[in-house]
Amino acid sequence: MKLQMIGTGNAFAKKYFNNNSLIEQDGFKLLIDCGITAPLALYELGIGMEELDAVLITHTHGDHVGGLEEYGFQMKFKHGRKPVLYVADTLVEPLWNHTLSGGMTQEGLEKLEDAFDVRPLRAGEVQELAPNLCVELLRTQHIAGKKSYSVILNRDVFYSADMTFDRELLTTLVRDRGVRRIFHEVQLEGPGQVHTTLDELLSLPEEIQELTKLMHYADNKDQFEGRAGKMSFLEQGEVYSI
Ligand SMILES: O=c1ccn([C@@H]2O[C@@H]3COP(=O)(O)O[C@H]3[C@H]2O)c(=O)[nH]1
Ligand SMILES: [Zn+2]
Ligand SMILES: [Zn+2]
C-alpha cells in the first residue's frame, strides 16, 4: 500500500495544502478527505479527479470536505458519472444538509445520493473497498457536537482524523490490535482544545512514537524539526510505502 499526502497542512496553513491523502493499493486510488485545496493539490501533482476510485470523508470541516462540490460537479458534468463516496452513516445527512446542498442543489440534485455513489460506513465494522484494501472507521473525539472518524487501513495502519489526544486508544491499538504505523494529526503549539498537541504525543512511550508520523501541521513546522522525539513529519507530495 502506498500513501501520498496531497497536503499536510492544518485548516489555516498557507504553505501547505489541506491534510488530505491518497492511498493506493493494487492500482485502486482512495482519497482520504477532499478539502478546499484538494482540486488544486491534485492538479499540481498531475492527478486528475477522474483518476480517483473513491473518496472517504472523516468529518465535515472545510479542510476535509470543501473540495467535494468541485469533485461531484467535475465528475457529473465532465465525466458523466457519480463518484464513489465512503462516509460514516451518521454524516450522510449533515454532509448534504449542512455543507453541500447550498452549492449543489438543483433539479435532479436534491440529496447526496444524486451527486455521489454513497457507500455509508458503520463505525467499528471492517469494510473491503477493493481487493487487498479494507477500512474500519473509529469514532474519535474532535469537537463537542461534531462527529469525527479516524480510519484503520488494512487492520494495522491507524490514520487519525482531527482528534483530541487519546493515549488509551493509541496504546491499545499498538499493544492489543497490532497497529504498526500511526499517521497522526498534530498541533505544534498552544493548548490542544480540539486537536492533539506535539507535547501530548511526546508523552507517549518511545516504542509508540517510533511508529508515528505527523501531519495536519502549521506553516511553522520547520521550526519543530528535531523536536518531535522519535516521531517524524510526513512531507507533502512524497510517496510512502506503508
Ligand atoms: O471549536 C473549535 C472549532 C474550530 N476551531 C478551529 O477551526 C478549525 C477547523 O478545521 P480543523 O478542525 O482542522 O481545525 C480547527 C481549529 O483550528 C477551533 O479552534 N475550535
Ligand atoms: Zn482539519
Ligand atoms: Zn476538523
PDB file of C-alpha atoms and ligand atoms in Angstrom:
ATOM      1  CA  MET A   1       0.000   0.000   0.000  1.00  0.00           C
ATOM      2  CA  LYS A   2       1.219   3.498  -0.817  1.00  0.00           C
ATOM      3  CA  LEU A   3       0.373   6.780   0.866  1.00  0.00           C
ATOM      4  CA  GLN A   4       0.878  10.197  -0.662  1.00  0.00           C
ATOM      5  CA  MET A   5      -0.180  13.280   1.252  1.00  0.00           C
ATOM      6  CA  ILE A   6      -1.631  15.677  -1.317  1.00  0.00           C
ATOM      7  CA  GLY A   7      -1.470  18.161   1.557  1.00  0.00           C
ATOM      8  CA  THR A   8      -0.116  18.131   5.096  1.00  0.00           C
ATOM      9  CA  GLY A   9      -1.335  21.480   6.405  1.00  0.00           C
ATOM     10  CA  ASN A  10      -3.836  22.357   9.070  1.00  0.00           C
ATOM     11  CA  ALA A  11      -7.027  24.283   8.351  1.00  0.00           C
ATOM     12  CA  PHE A  12      -5.255  27.662   8.397  1.00  0.00           C
ATOM     13  CA  ALA A  13      -1.958  26.691   6.715  1.00  0.00           C
ATOM     14  CA  LYS A  14      -0.924  28.669   3.635  1.00  0.00           C
ATOM     15  CA  LYS A  15       2.379  26.923   2.812  1.00  0.00           C
ATOM     16  CA  TYR A  16       0.751  23.518   2.750  1.00  0.00           C
ATOM     17  CA  PHE A  17      -2.449  22.216   1.215  1.00  0.00           C
ATOM     18  CA  ASN A  18      -5.196  20.735   3.398  1.00  0.00           C
ATOM     19  CA  ASN A  19      -4.348  17.460   5.113  1.00  0.00           C
ATOM     20  CA  ASN A  20      -5.728  15.035   2.545  1.00  0.00           C
ATOM     21  CA  SER A  21      -4.087  11.787   1.469  1.00  0.00           C
ATOM     22  CA  LEU A  22      -4.048   9.478  -1.465  1.00  0.00           C
ATOM     23  CA  ILE A  23      -3.920   5.775  -0.663  1.00  0.00           C
ATOM     24  CA  GLU A  24      -3.086   3.369  -3.459  1.00  0.00           C
ATOM     25  CA  GLN A  25      -3.472  -0.375  -3.252  1.00  0.00           C
ATOM     26  CA  ASP A  26      -3.180  -2.639  -6.303  1.00  0.00           C
ATOM     27  CA  GLY A  27      -3.977   0.320  -8.565  1.00  0.00           C
ATOM     28  CA  PHE A  28      -7.055   1.398  -6.567  1.00  0.00           C
ATOM     29  CA  LYS A  29      -6.835   5.080  -5.584  1.00  0.00           C
ATOM     30  CA  LEU A  30      -8.631   6.219  -2.450  1.00  0.00           C
ATOM     31  CA  LEU A  31      -8.543   9.863  -1.405  1.00  0.00           C
ATOM     32  CA  ILE A  32      -8.947  10.335   2.345  1.00  0.00           C
ATOM     33  CA  ASP A  33     -10.652  13.705   2.751  1.00  0.00           C
ATOM     34  CA  CYS A  34     -11.232  16.228  -0.005  1.00  0.00           C
ATOM     35  CA  GLY A  35     -10.709  19.690   1.416  1.00  0.00           C
ATOM     36  CA  ILE A  36     -10.962  23.162  -0.077  1.00  0.00           C
ATOM     37  CA  THR A  37      -7.482  22.863  -1.589  1.00  0.00           C
ATOM     38  CA  ALA A  38      -7.805  19.267  -2.875  1.00  0.00           C
ATOM     39  CA  PRO A  39      -8.668  20.136  -6.509  1.00  0.00           C
ATOM     40  CA  LEU A  40      -5.570  22.357  -6.828  1.00  0.00           C
ATOM     41  CA  ALA A  41      -3.344  19.981  -4.841  1.00  0.00           C
ATOM     42  CA  LEU A  42      -4.288  17.073  -7.132  1.00  0.00           C
ATOM     43  CA  TYR A  43      -3.788  19.263 -10.205  1.00  0.00           C
ATOM     44  CA  GLU A  44      -0.295  20.248  -9.069  1.00  0.00           C
ATOM     45  CA  LEU A  45       0.589  16.570  -8.619  1.00  0.00           C
ATOM     46  CA  GLY A  46      -0.702  15.841 -12.130  1.00  0.00           C
ATOM     47  CA  ILE A  47      -3.586  13.714 -10.844  1.00  0.00           C
ATOM     48  CA  GLY A  48      -6.983  14.205 -12.479  1.00  0.00           C
ATOM     49  CA  MET A  49     -10.012  13.946 -10.220  1.00  0.00           C
ATOM     50  CA  GLU A  50     -11.381  11.298 -12.581  1.00  0.00           C
ATOM     51  CA  GLU A  51      -8.414   9.059 -11.687  1.00  0.00           C
ATOM     52  CA  LEU A  52      -9.716   8.636  -8.135  1.00  0.00           C
ATOM     53  CA  ASP A  53     -11.635   5.423  -7.490  1.00  0.00           C
ATOM     54  CA  ALA A  54     -13.233   6.652  -4.278  1.00  0.00           C
ATOM     55  CA  VAL A  55     -13.149   9.357  -1.634  1.00  0.00           C
ATOM     56  CA  LEU A  56     -13.504   8.702   2.096  1.00  0.00           C
ATOM     57  CA  ILE A  57     -14.519  11.503   4.460  1.00  0.00           C
ATOM     58  CA  THR A  58     -13.511  11.732   8.131  1.00  0.00           C
ATOM     59  CA  HIS A  59     -15.621  14.747   9.181  1.00  0.00           C
ATOM     60  CA  THR A  60     -17.347  17.787   7.787  1.00  0.00           C
ATOM     61  CA  HIS A  61     -14.838  20.619   8.234  1.00  0.00           C
ATOM     62  CA  GLY A  62     -13.896  22.575   5.113  1.00  0.00           C
ATOM     63  CA  ASP A  63     -10.299  21.351   5.058  1.00  0.00           C
ATOM     64  CA  HIS A  64     -11.720  17.811   4.784  1.00  0.00           C
ATOM     65  CA  VAL A  65     -14.846  18.233   2.611  1.00  0.00           C
ATOM     66  CA  GLY A  66     -14.569  21.643   0.926  1.00  0.00           C
ATOM     67  CA  GLY A  67     -13.438  20.167  -2.404  1.00  0.00           C
ATOM     68  CA  LEU A  68     -16.355  17.779  -2.752  1.00  0.00           C
ATOM     69  CA  GLU A  69     -18.563  20.210  -4.642  1.00  0.00           C
ATOM     70  CA  GLU A  70     -15.999  20.585  -7.421  1.00  0.00           C
ATOM     71  CA  TYR A  71     -15.330  16.852  -7.375  1.00  0.00           C
ATOM     72  CA  GLY A  72     -19.028  16.000  -7.705  1.00  0.00           C
ATOM     73  CA  PHE A  73     -19.589  18.593 -10.422  1.00  0.00           C
ATOM     74  CA  GLN A  74     -16.467  17.663 -12.407  1.00  0.00           C
ATOM     75  CA  MET A  75     -17.476  14.018 -12.348  1.00  0.00           C
ATOM     76  CA  LYS A  76     -21.069  14.751 -13.362  1.00  0.00           C
ATOM     77  CA  PHE A  77     -20.538  17.403 -15.990  1.00  0.00           C
ATOM     78  CA  LYS A  78     -17.119  16.499 -17.408  1.00  0.00           C
ATOM     79  CA  HIS A  79     -17.059  12.744 -16.919  1.00  0.00           C
ATOM     80  CA  GLY A  80     -20.737  11.763 -16.730  1.00  0.00           C
ATOM     81  CA  ARG A  81     -20.633   9.573 -13.658  1.00  0.00           C
ATOM     82  CA  LYS A  82     -21.229   9.551  -9.936  1.00  0.00           C
ATOM     83  CA  PRO A  83     -18.051   9.204  -7.898  1.00  0.00           C
ATOM     84  CA  VAL A  84     -17.901   6.695  -5.053  1.00  0.00           C
ATOM     85  CA  LEU A  85     -18.062   8.356  -1.654  1.00  0.00           C
ATOM     86  CA  TYR A  86     -17.390   6.467   1.581  1.00  0.00           C
ATOM     87  CA  VAL A  87     -18.676   8.279   4.615  1.00  0.00           C
ATOM     88  CA  ALA A  88     -19.894   7.337   8.079  1.00  0.00           C
ATOM     89  CA  ASP A  89     -23.622   6.646   8.029  1.00  0.00           C
ATOM     90  CA  THR A  90     -24.116   9.400  10.617  1.00  0.00           C
ATOM     91  CA  LEU A  91     -22.506  12.007   8.342  1.00  0.00           C
ATOM     92  CA  VAL A  92     -24.586  11.388   5.210  1.00  0.00           C
ATOM     93  CA  GLU A  93     -27.325  13.780   6.288  1.00  0.00           C
ATOM     94  CA  PRO A  94     -25.120  16.593   7.685  1.00  0.00           C
ATOM     95  CA  LEU A  95     -22.712  16.398   4.738  1.00  0.00           C
ATOM     96  CA  TRP A  96     -25.549  17.243   2.377  1.00  0.00           C
ATOM     97  CA  ASN A  97     -27.753  19.456   4.523  1.00  0.00           C
ATOM     98  CA  HIS A  98     -25.023  21.435   6.293  1.00  0.00           C
ATOM     99  CA  THR A  99     -22.276  21.515   3.664  1.00  0.00           C
ATOM    100  CA  LEU A 100     -23.042  20.613   0.058  1.00  0.00           C
ATOM    101  CA  SER A 101     -26.713  21.381  -0.519  1.00  0.00           C
ATOM    102  CA  GLY A 102     -26.183  25.139  -0.798  1.00  0.00           C
ATOM    103  CA  GLY A 103     -23.931  24.884  -3.825  1.00  0.00           C
ATOM    104  CA  MET A 104     -25.120  21.653  -5.401  1.00  0.00           C
ATOM    105  CA  THR A 105     -28.911  21.719  -5.093  1.00  0.00           C
ATOM    106  CA  GLN A 106     -30.640  21.995  -8.464  1.00  0.00           C
ATOM    107  CA  GLU A 107     -33.259  19.981 -10.303  1.00  0.00           C
ATOM    108  CA  GLY A 108     -32.095  16.369 -10.187  1.00  0.00           C
ATOM    109  CA  LEU A 109     -29.577  17.046  -7.434  1.00  0.00           C
ATOM    110  CA  GLU A 110     -31.627  17.026  -4.287  1.00  0.00           C
ATOM    111  CA  LYS A 111     -29.709  14.708  -1.998  1.00  0.00           C
ATOM    112  CA  LEU A 112     -26.188  13.386  -1.509  1.00  0.00           C
ATOM    113  CA  GLU A 113     -27.029  10.190  -3.409  1.00  0.00           C
ATOM    114  CA  ASP A 114     -27.969  12.219  -6.516  1.00  0.00           C
ATOM    115  CA  ALA A 115     -24.417  13.554  -6.802  1.00  0.00           C
ATOM    116  CA  PHE A 116     -22.381  10.680  -5.350  1.00  0.00           C
ATOM    117  CA  ASP A 117     -22.460   6.900  -5.251  1.00  0.00           C
ATOM    118  CA  VAL A 118     -22.731   6.958  -1.458  1.00  0.00           C
ATOM    119  CA  ARG A 119     -21.368   3.981   0.461  1.00  0.00           C
ATOM    120  CA  PRO A 120     -22.189   4.519   4.149  1.00  0.00           C
ATOM    121  CA  LEU A 121     -19.747   3.017   6.636  1.00  0.00           C
ATOM    122  CA  ARG A 122     -20.612   1.916  10.154  1.00  0.00           C
ATOM    123  CA  ALA A 123     -18.023   2.669  12.802  1.00  0.00           C
ATOM    124  CA  GLY A 124     -16.379  -0.448  14.185  1.00  0.00           C
ATOM    125  CA  GLU A 125     -17.072  -2.584  11.119  1.00  0.00           C
ATOM    126  CA  VAL A 126     -14.338  -3.619   8.703  1.00  0.00           C
ATOM    127  CA  GLN A 127     -15.329  -2.956   5.104  1.00  0.00           C
ATOM    128  CA  GLU A 128     -13.486  -4.125   2.000  1.00  0.00           C
ATOM    129  CA  LEU A 129     -13.251  -1.269  -0.504  1.00  0.00           C
ATOM    130  CA  ALA A 130     -11.190  -3.075  -3.138  1.00  0.00           C
ATOM    131  CA  PRO A 131      -9.035  -6.203  -3.347  1.00  0.00           C
ATOM    132  CA  ASN A 132      -6.480  -6.033  -0.506  1.00  0.00           C
ATOM    133  CA  LEU A 133      -7.860  -2.764   0.826  1.00  0.00           C
ATOM    134  CA  CYS A 134     -10.150  -2.655   3.828  1.00  0.00           C
ATOM    135  CA  VAL A 135     -11.015   0.132   6.217  1.00  0.00           C
ATOM    136  CA  GLU A 136     -12.590   0.465   9.616  1.00  0.00           C
ATOM    137  CA  LEU A 137     -13.829   3.771  10.976  1.00  0.00           C
ATOM    138  CA  LEU A 138     -13.267   4.559  14.644  1.00  0.00           C
ATOM    139  CA  ARG A 139     -15.258   7.339  16.265  1.00  0.00           C
ATOM    140  CA  THR A 140     -12.712   9.688  17.819  1.00  0.00           C
ATOM    141  CA  GLN A 141     -13.264  12.938  19.725  1.00  0.00           C
ATOM    142  CA  HIS A 142     -12.709  16.254  17.948  1.00  0.00           C
ATOM    143  CA  ILE A 143     -15.248  18.937  18.793  1.00  0.00           C
ATOM    144  CA  ALA A 144     -18.312  18.708  21.023  1.00  0.00           C
ATOM    145  CA  GLY A 145     -21.404  18.198  18.900  1.00  0.00           C
ATOM    146  CA  LYS A 146     -19.422  17.193  15.800  1.00  0.00           C
ATOM    147  CA  LYS A 147     -18.810  13.609  14.774  1.00  0.00           C
ATOM    148  CA  SER A 148     -15.351  12.694  13.502  1.00  0.00           C
ATOM    149  CA  TYR A 149     -13.958   9.311  12.447  1.00  0.00           C
ATOM    150  CA  SER A 150     -10.392   8.084  12.316  1.00  0.00           C
ATOM    151  CA  VAL A 151      -9.508   5.251   9.956  1.00  0.00           C
ATOM    152  CA  ILE A 152      -7.767   1.903  10.290  1.00  0.00           C
ATOM    153  CA  LEU A 153      -6.382   0.717   6.957  1.00  0.00           C
ATOM    154  CA  ASN A 154      -5.900  -2.992   6.370  1.00  0.00           C
ATOM    155  CA  ARG A 155      -6.292  -3.630  10.107  1.00  0.00           C
ATOM    156  CA  ASP A 156      -2.847  -2.372  11.085  1.00  0.00           C
ATOM    157  CA  VAL A 157      -2.397   1.239   9.981  1.00  0.00           C
ATOM    158  CA  PHE A 158      -4.035   3.982  12.055  1.00  0.00           C
ATOM    159  CA  TYR A 159      -4.809   7.262  10.273  1.00  0.00           C
ATOM    160  CA  SER A 160      -6.151   9.873  12.626  1.00  0.00           C
ATOM    161  CA  ALA A 161      -8.935  12.248  11.806  1.00  0.00           C
ATOM    162  CA  ASP A 162      -8.746  15.592  13.573  1.00  0.00           C
ATOM    163  CA  MET A 163      -8.918  14.454  17.193  1.00  0.00           C
ATOM    164  CA  THR A 164      -8.036  15.301  20.740  1.00  0.00           C
ATOM    165  CA  PHE A 165      -5.313  13.242  22.369  1.00  0.00           C
ATOM    166  CA  ASP A 166      -6.355   9.692  23.185  1.00  0.00           C
ATOM    167  CA  ARG A 167      -3.479   7.926  24.895  1.00  0.00           C
ATOM    168  CA  GLU A 168      -5.560   4.883  25.726  1.00  0.00           C
ATOM    169  CA  LEU A 169      -6.689   4.368  22.148  1.00  0.00           C
ATOM    170  CA  LEU A 170      -3.174   4.688  20.710  1.00  0.00           C
ATOM    171  CA  THR A 171      -1.762   2.350  23.339  1.00  0.00           C
ATOM    172  CA  THR A 172      -4.483  -0.240  22.810  1.00  0.00           C
ATOM    173  CA  LEU A 173      -4.142  -0.084  19.035  1.00  0.00           C
ATOM    174  CA  VAL A 174      -0.422  -0.811  19.216  1.00  0.00           C
ATOM    175  CA  ARG A 175      -0.333  -3.287  22.098  1.00  0.00           C
ATOM    176  CA  ASP A 176      -3.579  -5.202  21.536  1.00  0.00           C
ATOM    177  CA  ARG A 177      -4.552  -4.689  17.910  1.00  0.00           C
ATOM    178  CA  GLY A 178      -1.199  -4.978  16.181  1.00  0.00           C
ATOM    179  CA  VAL A 179      -1.167  -1.487  14.671  1.00  0.00           C
ATOM    180  CA  ARG A 180       2.297  -0.975  13.197  1.00  0.00           C
ATOM    181  CA  ARG A 181       2.021   2.536  11.800  1.00  0.00           C
ATOM    182  CA  ILE A 182       0.313   5.679  13.090  1.00  0.00           C
ATOM    183  CA  PHE A 183      -0.334   8.738  10.971  1.00  0.00           C
ATOM    184  CA  HIS A 184      -1.398  11.388  13.445  1.00  0.00           C
ATOM    185  CA  GLU A 185      -2.558  14.974  13.214  1.00  0.00           C
ATOM    186  CA  VAL A 186      -0.558  17.384  15.348  1.00  0.00           C
ATOM    187  CA  GLN A 187      -0.952  20.858  16.752  1.00  0.00           C
ATOM    188  CA  LEU A 188       2.546  22.196  17.242  1.00  0.00           C
ATOM    189  CA  GLU A 189       1.846  24.976  19.737  1.00  0.00           C
ATOM    190  CA  GLY A 190      -0.774  26.065  22.236  1.00  0.00           C
ATOM    191  CA  PRO A 191      -3.375  24.072  24.116  1.00  0.00           C
ATOM    192  CA  GLY A 192      -4.934  21.212  22.187  1.00  0.00           C
ATOM    193  CA  GLN A 193      -8.570  22.027  22.688  1.00  0.00           C
ATOM    194  CA  VAL A 194      -9.772  20.304  19.530  1.00  0.00           C
ATOM    195  CA  HIS A 195      -6.522  18.761  18.295  1.00  0.00           C
ATOM    196  CA  THR A 196      -3.624  16.682  19.684  1.00  0.00           C
ATOM    197  CA  THR A 197      -0.551  18.668  20.677  1.00  0.00           C
ATOM    198  CA  LEU A 198       3.041  17.759  19.978  1.00  0.00           C
ATOM    199  CA  ASP A 199       3.674  17.793  23.732  1.00  0.00           C
ATOM    200  CA  GLU A 200       0.914  15.232  24.268  1.00  0.00           C
ATOM    201  CA  LEU A 201       2.350  12.954  21.591  1.00  0.00           C
ATOM    202  CA  LEU A 202       5.818  13.378  23.102  1.00  0.00           C
ATOM    203  CA  SER A 203       4.428  11.887  26.327  1.00  0.00           C
ATOM    204  CA  LEU A 204       3.813   8.569  24.543  1.00  0.00           C
ATOM    205  CA  PRO A 205       6.301   5.732  25.110  1.00  0.00           C
ATOM    206  CA  GLU A 206       9.164   5.770  22.615  1.00  0.00           C
ATOM    207  CA  GLU A 207       8.010   2.453  21.116  1.00  0.00           C
ATOM    208  CA  ILE A 208       4.753   4.161  20.044  1.00  0.00           C
ATOM    209  CA  GLN A 209       6.468   7.368  18.919  1.00  0.00           C
ATOM    210  CA  GLU A 210       8.691   5.280  16.643  1.00  0.00           C
ATOM    211  CA  LEU A 211       5.600   4.128  14.733  1.00  0.00           C
ATOM    212  CA  THR A 212       4.191   7.647  14.433  1.00  0.00           C
ATOM    213  CA  LYS A 213       4.391  10.162  11.602  1.00  0.00           C
ATOM    214  CA  LEU A 214       2.896  13.629  11.980  1.00  0.00           C
ATOM    215  CA  MET A 215       0.560  15.511   9.658  1.00  0.00           C
ATOM    216  CA  HIS A 216      -2.042  18.359   9.688  1.00  0.00           C
ATOM    217  CA  TYR A 217       0.583  20.824  10.876  1.00  0.00           C
ATOM    218  CA  ALA A 218       1.003  24.585  10.823  1.00  0.00           C
ATOM    219  CA  ASP A 219       3.171  26.644   8.466  1.00  0.00           C
ATOM    220  CA  ASN A 220       5.999  26.864  11.037  1.00  0.00           C
ATOM    221  CA  LYS A 221       6.553  23.090  11.062  1.00  0.00           C
ATOM    222  CA  ASP A 222      10.228  23.500  10.062  1.00  0.00           C
ATOM    223  CA  GLN A 223      10.931  25.074  13.472  1.00  0.00           C
ATOM    224  CA  PHE A 224       9.945  21.750  15.043  1.00  0.00           C
ATOM    225  CA  GLU A 225      12.228  19.509  13.005  1.00  0.00           C
ATOM    226  CA  GLY A 226      14.348  17.598  15.505  1.00  0.00           C
ATOM    227  CA  ARG A 227      11.945  18.468  18.340  1.00  0.00           C
ATOM    228  CA  ALA A 228       9.463  15.648  17.753  1.00  0.00           C
ATOM    229  CA  GLY A 229      11.145  12.891  19.768  1.00  0.00           C
ATOM    230  CA  LYS A 230      11.120   9.593  17.902  1.00  0.00           C
ATOM    231  CA  MET A 231       8.379  10.859  15.577  1.00  0.00           C
ATOM    232  CA  SER A 232       8.869  12.401  12.142  1.00  0.00           C
ATOM    233  CA  PHE A 233       6.843  14.651   9.896  1.00  0.00           C
ATOM    234  CA  LEU A 234       5.082  13.413   6.781  1.00  0.00           C
ATOM    235  CA  GLU A 235       6.058  15.516   3.777  1.00  0.00           C
ATOM    236  CA  GLN A 236       3.528  16.777   1.273  1.00  0.00           C
ATOM    237  CA  GLY A 237       3.756  15.117  -2.138  1.00  0.00           C
ATOM    238  CA  GLU A 238       6.162  12.338  -1.105  1.00  0.00           C
ATOM    239  CA  VAL A 239       5.068   8.759  -1.766  1.00  0.00           C
ATOM    240  CA  TYR A 240       5.475   6.390   1.186  1.00  0.00           C
ATOM    241  CA  SER A 241       5.246   2.605   1.067  1.00  0.00           C
ATOM    242  CA  ILE A 242       3.276   1.721   4.153  1.00  0.00           C
TER     243      ILE A 242
HETATM  244  O1  LIG B   1     -14.204  24.739  18.480  1.00  0.00           O
HETATM  245  C1  LIG B   1     -13.397  24.973  17.563  1.00  0.00           C
HETATM  246  C2  LIG B   1     -13.720  24.805  16.205  1.00  0.00           C
HETATM  247  C3  LIG B   1     -12.787  25.094  15.241  1.00  0.00           C
HETATM  248  N1  LIG B   1     -11.544  25.546  15.578  1.00  0.00           N
HETATM  249  C4  LIG B   1     -10.547  25.876  14.541  1.00  0.00           C
HETATM  250  O2  LIG B   1     -11.169  25.803  13.249  1.00  0.00           O
HETATM  251  C5  LIG B   1     -10.561  24.746  12.501  1.00  0.00           C
HETATM  252  C6  LIG B   1     -11.461  23.954  11.628  1.00  0.00           C
HETATM  253  O3  LIG B   1     -10.690  22.916  10.995  1.00  0.00           O
HETATM  254  P1  LIG B   1      -9.773  21.957  11.908  1.00  0.00           P
HETATM  255  O4  LIG B   1     -10.665  21.067  12.704  1.00  0.00           O
HETATM  256  O5  LIG B   1      -8.700  21.412  11.080  1.00  0.00           O
HETATM  257  O6  LIG B   1      -9.097  22.951  12.953  1.00  0.00           O
HETATM  258  C7  LIG B   1      -9.996  23.821  13.583  1.00  0.00           C
HETATM  259  C8  LIG B   1      -9.434  24.813  14.527  1.00  0.00           C
HETATM  260  O7  LIG B   1      -8.253  25.368  14.024  1.00  0.00           O
HETATM  261  C9  LIG B   1     -11.214  25.695  16.910  1.00  0.00           C
HETATM  262  O8  LIG B   1     -10.089  26.055  17.258  1.00  0.00           O
HETATM  263  N2  LIG B   1     -12.155  25.407  17.860  1.00  0.00           N
HETATM  264 ZN    ZN B   2      -8.662  19.651   9.818  1.00  0.00          ZN
HETATM  265 ZN    ZN B   3     -11.662  19.344  11.972  1.00  0.00          ZN
END
